């Protein structure tokens, strides 16, 4: 099933019991990818809550039946600002992974992402540490998130020069409509043609993952597009999605997720309500 479960709010704004219901439902539909991060959700708690909730659920599951994706490097050391992020030094990576493994109640991670770029640490140091984890069997595959085009190209040179493990996954902000060129998402980076091409140059089999594909409900009737996406052209596109969804008898969100999936990108869906989750995934069982 080419759709992943986002869990950023698990353990904070989504209570653990509700989160476990969501996980159970996702799994019952054949879902495999559970996406989290060590800093989820520091803005509503301290960070680490999401991993802990997943870990408690994972204890009751067949571990090999799921792909646990987590991300490190973006947990603020002051608990507030990305400017104080833990970073991606060798020590920071090993400390963060050990803590994530403990919270997730697992001995290995299916995919480990560098969550945001750490320009203060040489790419060689970061990727060598990631490679060590793969060799130890602690991590199976590697990913990046929110790296700029220039840094992707620099990382490609490091990987090629030292024959390091390639990037297997790349996770970026993405939907079926593009934001304004002037949009500023802070540490978040959007997919674009140049970034995708650069990633596929590193690894032709790379898997692309889209976070925030539903734009906080922006495709649903009665909701407005977030300001960075609010253009006349995008509003027309939303109307077209809503019309097509009505014809299919599904929600606009379900159609958006399916369109992204059919484009070859894995969308992440996140909600605290089982009914919303099943509605979002409606087109993935047909």
CSV table of N, CA, C and O in Angstrom, one decimal, residues 110-210:
chain,number,residue,atom,x,y,z
A,110,UNK,N,13.8,0.7,10.4
A,110,UNK,CA,13.7,0.4,9.0
A,110,UNK,C,14.3,1.5,8.1
A,110,UNK,O,15.0,1.3,7.2
A,111,UNK,N,14.0,2.8,8.5
A,111,UNK,CA,14.5,3.9,7.8
A,111,UNK,C,14.9,5.0,8.8
A,111,UNK,O,14.1,5.4,9.7
A,112,UNK,N,16.1,5.5,8.7
A,112,UNK,CA,16.5,6.7,9.5
A,112,UNK,C,16.8,7.9,8.6
A,112,UNK,O,17.6,7.8,7.6
A,113,UNK,N,16.1,9.0,8.9
A,113,UNK,CA,16.3,10.2,8.1
A,113,UNK,C,17.1,11.2,8.9
A,113,UNK,O,17.0,11.4,10.1
A,114,UNK,N,17.9,12.0,8.1
A,114,UNK,CA,18.4,13.3,8.6
A,114,UNK,C,17.3,14.2,8.4
A,114,UNK,O,16.9,14.6,7.3
A,115,UNK,N,16.7,14.7,9.5
A,115,UNK,CA,15.5,15.5,9.5
A,115,UNK,C,15.6,16.8,8.8
A,115,UNK,O,14.8,17.2,8.0
A,116,UNK,N,16.6,17.6,9.3
A,116,UNK,CA,16.9,18.9,8.6
A,116,UNK,C,18.4,18.9,8.5
A,116,UNK,O,19.2,18.3,9.2
A,117,UNK,N,18.9,19.7,7.5
A,117,UNK,CA,20.3,19.8,7.3
A,117,UNK,C,21.1,20.5,8.5
A,117,UNK,O,20.5,21.4,9.1
A,118,UNK,N,22.3,20.0,8.7
A,118,UNK,CA,23.1,20.6,9.8
A,118,UNK,C,24.4,21.1,9.1
A,118,UNK,O,25.3,20.3,8.8
A,119,UNK,N,24.3,22.3,8.7
A,119,UNK,CA,25.5,22.9,7.9
A,119,UNK,C,26.7,23.1,8.7
A,119,UNK,O,27.8,23.4,8.2
A,120,UNK,N,26.6,23.0,10.0
A,120,UNK,CA,27.8,23.1,10.9
A,120,UNK,C,28.6,21.9,11.0
A,120,UNK,O,29.7,21.9,11.6
A,121,UNK,N,28.0,20.7,10.5
A,121,UNK,CA,28.7,19.5,10.6
A,121,UNK,C,29.1,19.0,9.2
A,121,UNK,O,28.2,19.0,8.3
A,122,UNK,N,30.3,18.6,8.9
A,122,UNK,CA,30.6,18.1,7.5
A,122,UNK,C,29.7,17.0,7.1
A,122,UNK,O,29.4,16.1,7.9
A,123,UNK,N,29.3,17.0,5.9
A,123,UNK,CA,28.4,15.9,5.4
A,123,UNK,C,29.1,14.6,5.5
A,123,UNK,O,28.4,13.6,5.7
A,124,UNK,N,30.4,14.5,5.4
A,124,UNK,CA,31.1,13.3,5.5
A,124,UNK,C,31.0,12.7,6.9
A,124,UNK,O,30.8,11.5,7.1
A,125,UNK,N,31.0,13.5,7.9
A,125,UNK,CA,30.9,13.1,9.3
A,125,UNK,C,29.4,12.5,9.5
A,125,UNK,O,29.3,11.4,10.1
A,126,UNK,N,28.5,13.2,9.0
A,126,UNK,CA,27.1,12.8,9.2
A,126,UNK,C,26.8,11.5,8.4
A,126,UNK,O,26.3,10.5,9.0
A,127,UNK,N,27.2,11.4,7.2
A,127,UNK,CA,26.9,10.2,6.4
A,127,UNK,C,27.7,9.0,6.8
A,127,UNK,O,27.3,7.9,6.7
A,128,UNK,N,28.9,9.2,7.2
A,128,UNK,CA,29.8,8.1,7.7
A,128,UNK,C,29.1,7.5,9.0
A,128,UNK,O,29.1,6.3,9.2
A,129,UNK,N,28.6,8.4,9.9
A,129,UNK,CA,27.9,7.9,11.1
A,129,UNK,C,26.7,7.1,10.7
A,129,UNK,O,26.4,6.0,11.2
A,130,UNK,N,25.9,7.6,9.7
A,130,UNK,CA,24.8,6.9,9.2
A,130,UNK,C,25.2,5.5,8.7
A,130,UNK,O,24.5,4.5,8.9
A,131,UNK,N,26.3,5.5,7.9
A,131,UNK,CA,26.8,4.2,7.4
A,131,UNK,C,27.2,3.2,8.5
A,131,UNK,O,27.0,2.0,8.3
A,132,UNK,N,27.8,3.7,9.5
A,132,UNK,CA,28.1,2.8,10.6
A,132,UNK,C,26.9,2.1,11.2
A,132,UNK,O,27.0,0.9,11.5
A,133,UNK,N,25.8,2.9,11.3
A,133,UNK,CA,24.6,2.3,11.8
A,133,UNK,C,24.0,1.2,10.9
A,133,UNK,O,23.5,0.2,11.4
A,134,UNK,N,24.2,1.4,9.6
A,134,UNK,CA,23.7,0.4,8.7
A,134,UNK,C,24.6,-0.8,8.8
A,134,UNK,O,24.1,-2.0,8.8
A,135,UNK,N,25.9,-0.6,8.9
A,135,UNK,CA,26.8,-1.8,9.0
A,135,UNK,C,26.5,-2.6,10.3
A,135,UNK,O,26.7,-3.8,10.4
A,136,UNK,N,26.1,-1.9,11.4
A,136,UNK,CA,25.9,-2.5,12.6
A,136,UNK,C,24.5,-3.2,12.6
A,136,UNK,O,24.2,-4.0,13.5
A,137,UNK,N,23.7,-3.0,11.6
A,137,UNK,CA,22.4,-3.6,11.5
A,137,UNK,C,21.3,-2.9,12.3
A,137,UNK,O,20.2,-3.3,12.5
A,138,UNK,N,21.7,-1.7,12.9
A,138,UNK,CA,20.8,-0.9,13.7
A,138,UNK,C,19.8,-0.2,12.8
A,138,UNK,O,18.6,0.1,13.2
A,139,UNK,N,20.2,0.2,11.6
A,139,UNK,CA,19.4,0.9,10.6
A,139,UNK,C,19.5,0.1,9.3
A,139,UNK,O,20.6,-0.4,8.9
A,140,UNK,N,18.3,0.0,8.7
A,140,UNK,CA,18.3,-0.8,7.4
A,140,UNK,C,18.5,0.1,6.2
A,140,UNK,O,19.2,-0.2,5.2
A,141,UNK,N,17.8,1.3,6.2
A,141,UNK,CA,17.9,2.2,5.0
A,141,UNK,C,18.0,3.6,5.5
A,141,UNK,O,17.6,3.9,6.6
A,142,UNK,N,18.6,4.5,4.6
A,142,UNK,CA,18.8,5.9,5.0
A,142,UNK,C,18.0,6.8,4.2
A,142,UNK,O,17.6,6.6,3.0
A,143,UNK,N,17.7,8.0,4.8
A,143,UNK,CA,16.9,9.0,4.1
A,143,UNK,C,17.3,10.4,4.5
A,143,UNK,O,18.0,10.6,5.5
A,144,UNK,N,16.9,11.4,3.7
A,144,UNK,CA,17.1,12.8,4.0
A,144,UNK,C,15.8,13.5,3.9
A,144,UNK,O,14.9,13.0,3.2
A,145,UNK,N,15.7,14.6,4.6
A,145,UNK,CA,14.5,15.4,4.6
A,145,UNK,C,14.9,16.9,4.6
A,145,UNK,O,15.8,17.3,5.4
A,146,UNK,N,14.3,17.7,3.8
A,146,UNK,CA,14.5,19.2,3.8
A,146,UNK,C,15.9,19.6,3.5
A,146,UNK,O,16.3,20.7,3.9
A,147,UNK,N,16.6,18.9,2.7
A,147,UNK,CA,17.9,19.3,2.2
A,147,UNK,C,17.7,20.2,0.9
A,147,UNK,O,16.9,19.8,0.1
A,148,UNK,N,18.5,21.2,0.8
A,148,UNK,CA,18.5,22.1,-0.4
A,148,UNK,C,19.1,21.4,-1.6
A,148,UNK,O,19.8,20.4,-1.4
A,149,UNK,N,18.8,21.9,-2.8
A,149,UNK,CA,19.4,21.3,-4.0
A,149,UNK,C,20.9,21.3,-3.9
A,149,UNK,O,21.6,20.3,-4.2
A,150,UNK,N,21.5,22.4,-3.5
A,150,UNK,CA,23.0,22.4,-3.4
A,150,UNK,C,23.6,21.4,-2.5
A,150,UNK,O,24.6,20.7,-2.8
A,151,UNK,N,22.9,21.2,-1.3
A,151,UNK,CA,23.4,20.2,-0.3
A,151,UNK,C,23.2,18.8,-0.8
A,151,UNK,O,24.0,17.9,-0.5
A,152,UNK,N,22.1,18.6,-1.5
A,152,UNK,CA,21.9,17.2,-2.1
A,152,UNK,C,23.1,16.9,-3.1
A,152,UNK,O,23.6,15.8,-3.0
A,153,UNK,N,23.4,17.9,-3.9
A,153,UNK,CA,24.5,17.7,-4.8
A,153,UNK,C,25.9,17.4,-4.1
A,153,UNK,O,26.7,16.6,-4.5
A,154,UNK,N,26.1,18.2,-3.0
A,154,UNK,CA,27.3,18.0,-2.3
A,154,UNK,C,27.3,16.6,-1.6
A,154,UNK,O,28.3,15.9,-1.6
A,155,UNK,N,26.2,16.2,-1.1
A,155,UNK,CA,26.1,14.9,-0.5
A,155,UNK,C,26.3,13.8,-1.5
A,155,UNK,O,26.9,12.8,-1.2
A,156,UNK,N,25.8,14.0,-2.7
A,156,UNK,CA,26.0,13.0,-3.8
A,156,UNK,C,27.5,12.8,-4.0
A,156,UNK,O,27.9,11.6,-4.2
A,157,UNK,N,28.3,13.9,-4.0
A,157,UNK,CA,29.7,13.8,-4.2
A,157,UNK,C,30.4,13.0,-3.1
A,157,UNK,O,31.3,12.2,-3.3
A,158,UNK,N,29.9,13.3,-1.9
A,158,UNK,CA,30.5,12.6,-0.7
A,158,UNK,C,30.2,11.1,-0.8
A,158,UNK,O,31.1,10.2,-0.6
A,159,UNK,N,29.0,10.7,-1.1
A,159,UNK,CA,28.6,9.3,-1.2
A,159,UNK,C,29.4,8.6,-2.3
A,159,UNK,O,29.9,7.5,-2.2
A,160,UNK,N,29.5,9.3,-3.5
A,160,UNK,CA,30.2,8.7,-4.6
A,160,UNK,C,31.7,8.5,-4.3
A,160,UNK,O,32.3,7.5,-4.6
A,161,UNK,N,32.3,9.6,-3.8
A,161,UNK,CA,33.8,9.6,-3.5
A,161,UNK,C,34.2,8.5,-2.6
A,161,UNK,O,35.2,7.8,-2.8
A,162,UNK,N,33.4,8.2,-1.5
A,162,UNK,CA,33.8,7.3,-0.5
A,162,UNK,C,33.0,6.0,-0.5
A,162,UNK,O,33.0,5.2,0.4
A,163,UNK,N,32.2,5.8,-1.6
A,163,UNK,CA,31.4,4.6,-1.8
A,163,UNK,C,30.5,4.3,-0.6
A,163,UNK,O,30.5,3.2,-0.1
A,164,UNK,N,29.8,5.3,-0.1
A,164,UNK,CA,29.0,5.1,1.1
A,164,UNK,C,27.6,4.7,0.7
A,164,UNK,O,27.2,4.7,-0.5
A,165,UNK,N,26.8,4.2,1.7
A,165,UNK,CA,25.5,3.8,1.4
A,165,UNK,C,24.6,4.9,0.8
A,165,UNK,O,24.7,6.1,1.4
A,166,UNK,N,23.9,4.7,-0.2
A,166,UNK,CA,23.2,5.8,-0.9
A,166,UNK,C,21.9,6.2,-0.1
A,166,UNK,O,21.5,5.6,0.9
A,167,UNK,N,21.3,7.3,-0.5
A,167,UNK,CA,20.0,7.7,0.0
A,167,UNK,C,18.9,6.8,-0.5
A,167,UNK,O,18.8,6.7,-1.8
A,168,UNK,N,18.1,6.2,0.3
A,168,UNK,CA,17.0,5.3,-0.2
A,168,UNK,C,15.7,6.0,-0.1
A,168,UNK,O,14.8,5.7,-0.9
A,169,UNK,N,15.5,7.0,0.8
A,169,UNK,CA,14.3,7.7,0.9
A,169,UNK,C,14.6,9.2,1.0
A,169,UNK,O,15.6,9.7,1.6
A,170,UNK,N,13.6,10.0,0.5
A,170,UNK,CA,13.7,11.5,0.7
A,170,UNK,C,12.3,12.0,1.0
A,170,UNK,O,11.3,11.7,0.3
A,171,UNK,N,12.2,12.8,2.1
A,171,UNK,CA,10.9,13.2,2.5
A,171,UNK,C,10.9,14.8,2.5
A,171,UNK,O,11.7,15.4,3.1
A,172,UNK,N,9.9,15.3,1.8
A,172,UNK,CA,9.8,16.8,1.6
A,172,UNK,C,8.3,17.2,1.7
A,172,UNK,O,7.4,16.3,1.5
A,173,UNK,N,8.1,18.4,1.9
A,173,UNK,CA,6.7,19.0,1.8
A,173,UNK,C,6.2,18.9,0.4
A,173,UNK,O,7.0,19.3,-0.5
A,174,UNK,N,5.0,18.4,0.2
A,174,UNK,CA,4.5,18.2,-1.2
A,174,UNK,C,3.0,18.0,-1.2
A,174,UNK,O,2.5,17.3,-0.3
A,175,UNK,N,2.3,18.5,-2.2
A,175,UNK,CA,0.9,18.3,-2.4
A,175,UNK,C,0.7,18.3,-3.9
A,175,UNK,O,1.6,18.3,-4.7
A,176,UNK,N,-0.6,18.3,-4.3
A,176,UNK,CA,-0.9,18.3,-5.8
A,176,UNK,C,-0.9,19.7,-6.3
A,176,UNK,O,-1.1,19.9,-7.5
A,177,UNK,N,-0.8,20.7,-5.5
A,177,UNK,CA,-0.7,22.1,-5.9
A,177,UNK,C,0.6,22.7,-5.3
A,177,UNK,O,1.1,22.2,-4.2
A,178,UNK,N,1.2,23.6,-6.0
A,178,UNK,CA,2.5,24.2,-5.5
A,178,UNK,C,2.2,25.5,-4.7
A,178,UNK,O,1.3,26.2,-5.0
A,179,UNK,N,3.1,25.8,-3.8
A,179,UNK,CA,2.9,27.0,-3.0
A,179,UNK,C,3.4,28.2,-3.9
A,179,UNK,O,4.0,28.1,-4.9
A,180,UNK,N,3.1,29.4,-3.4
A,180,UNK,CA,3.7,30.6,-4.0
A,180,UNK,C,5.2,30.6,-4.0
A,180,UNK,O,5.8,30.0,-3.1
A,181,UNK,N,5.8,31.2,-5.0
A,181,UNK,CA,7.2,31.2,-5.1
A,181,UNK,C,7.8,31.9,-3.9
A,181,UNK,O,9.0,31.7,-3.5
A,182,UNK,N,7.1,32.9,-3.3
A,182,UNK,CA,7.6,33.6,-2.2
A,182,UNK,C,7.4,32.9,-0.8
A,182,UNK,O,7.8,33.5,0.2
A,183,UNK,N,6.7,31.8,-0.8
A,183,UNK,CA,6.4,31.1,0.4
A,183,UNK,C,7.6,30.7,1.2
A,183,UNK,O,8.6,30.3,0.7
A,184,UNK,N,7.5,31.0,2.5
A,184,UNK,CA,8.6,30.7,3.4
A,184,UNK,C,8.1,29.7,4.5
A,184,UNK,O,7.3,30.0,5.3
A,185,UNK,N,8.7,28.4,4.4
A,185,UNK,CA,8.3,27.4,5.4
A,185,UNK,C,9.3,27.1,6.4
A,185,UNK,O,9.3,26.1,7.1
A,186,UNK,N,10.2,28.1,6.6
A,186,UNK,CA,11.2,27.9,7.6
A,186,UNK,C,12.2,26.8,7.3
A,186,UNK,O,12.8,26.8,6.2
A,187,UNK,N,12.3,25.8,8.1
A,187,UNK,CA,13.2,24.7,7.9
A,187,UNK,C,12.7,23.7,6.9
A,187,UNK,O,13.4,22.8,6.4
A,188,UNK,N,11.4,23.8,6.6
A,188,UNK,CA,10.8,22.9,5.6
A,188,UNK,C,11.1,23.2,4.2
A,188,UNK,O,11.1,24.4,3.8
A,189,UNK,N,11.3,22.2,3.4
A,189,UNK,CA,11.6,22.4,1.9
A,189,UNK,C,10.6,21.6,1.1
A,189,UNK,O,10.3,20.5,1.5
A,190,UNK,N,10.2,22.2,0.0
A,190,UNK,CA,9.3,21.5,-0.9
A,190,UNK,C,10.0,20.8,-2.0
A,190,UNK,O,11.0,21.2,-2.5
A,191,UNK,N,9.4,19.7,-2.4
A,191,UNK,CA,9.8,19.0,-3.6
A,191,UNK,C,9.7,20.0,-4.8
A,191,UNK,O,8.7,20.7,-4.9
A,192,UNK,N,10.7,19.9,-5.7
A,192,UNK,CA,10.5,20.6,-7.0
A,192,UNK,C,11.2,19.7,-8.1
A,192,UNK,O,11.9,18.7,-7.7
A,193,UNK,N,11.1,20.0,-9.3
A,193,UNK,CA,11.7,19.1,-10.4
A,193,UNK,C,13.2,19.0,-10.2
A,193,UNK,O,13.7,17.9,-10.4
A,194,UNK,N,13.9,20.1,-9.8
A,194,UNK,CA,15.3,20.0,-9.7
A,194,UNK,C,15.8,19.1,-8.6
A,194,UNK,O,16.7,18.3,-8.7
A,195,UNK,N,15.1,19.2,-7.4
A,195,UNK,CA,15.4,18.4,-6.3
A,195,UNK,C,15.1,16.9,-6.6
A,195,UNK,O,16.0,16.1,-6.3
A,196,UNK,N,14.0,16.7,-7.2
A,196,UNK,CA,13.7,15.3,-7.5
A,196,UNK,C,14.7,14.7,-8.5
A,196,UNK,O,15.1,13.5,-8.3
A,197,UNK,N,15.1,15.5,-9.5
A,197,UNK,CA,16.1,15.0,-10.4
A,197,UNK,C,17.4,14.7,-9.8
A,197,UNK,O,18.1,13.7,-10.0
A,198,UNK,N,17.8,15.6,-8.9
A,198,UNK,CA,19.1,15.4,-8.2
A,198,UNK,C,19.0,14.1,-7.3
A,198,UNK,O,20.0,13.4,-7.2
A,199,UNK,N,17.9,13.9,-6.7
A,199,UNK,CA,17.8,12.7,-5.8
A,199,UNK,C,17.8,11.5,-6.6
A,199,UNK,O,18.5,10.5,-6.2
A,200,UNK,N,17.2,11.5,-7.8
A,200,UNK,CA,17.2,10.3,-8.6
A,200,UNK,C,18.5,10.0,-9.3
A,200,UNK,O,18.8,8.9,-9.7
A,201,UNK,N,19.3,11.1,-9.4
A,201,UNK,CA,20.7,10.9,-9.9
A,201,UNK,C,21.5,10.1,-8.9
A,201,UNK,O,22.4,9.3,-9.3
A,202,UNK,N,21.3,10.4,-7.6
A,202,UNK,CA,22.0,9.6,-6.6
A,202,UNK,C,21.6,8.2,-6.5
A,202,UNK,O,22.4,7.3,-6.4
A,203,UNK,N,20.3,8.0,-6.7
A,203,UNK,CA,19.7,6.6,-6.6
A,203,UNK,C,18.5,6.5,-7.5
A,203,UNK,O,17.4,7.1,-7.1
A,204,UNK,N,18.5,5.9,-8.6
A,204,UNK,CA,17.4,5.8,-9.5
A,204,UNK,C,16.2,5.1,-8.9
A,204,UNK,O,15.1,5.3,-9.3
A,205,UNK,N,16.4,4.4,-7.8
A,205,UNK,CA,15.3,3.6,-7.1
A,205,UNK,C,14.8,4.3,-5.8
A,205,UNK,O,14.1,3.8,-5.0
A,206,UNK,N,15.3,5.6,-5.7
A,206,UNK,CA,14.9,6.3,-4.4
A,206,UNK,C,13.4,6.4,-4.3
A,206,UNK,O,12.7,6.5,-5.3
A,207,UNK,N,12.9,6.3,-3.0
A,207,UNK,CA,11.5,6.5,-2.8
A,207,UNK,C,11.3,7.9,-2.2
A,207,UNK,O,11.9,8.3,-1.2
A,208,UNK,N,10.3,8.6,-2.8
A,208,UNK,CA,10.0,9.9,-2.4
A,208,UNK,C,8.8,9.9,-1.5
A,208,UNK,O,7.8,9.2,-1.8
A,209,UNK,N,8.8,10.7,-0.4
A,209,UNK,CA,7.7,10.7,0.5
A,209,UNK,C,7.3,12.1,0.7
A,209,UNK,O,8.1,13.1,0.9
A,210,UNK,N,5.9,12.3,0.7
A,210,UNK,CA,5.4,13.7,0.8
A,210,UNK,C,4.7,13.9,2.2
A,210,UNK,O,3.8,13.1,2.6
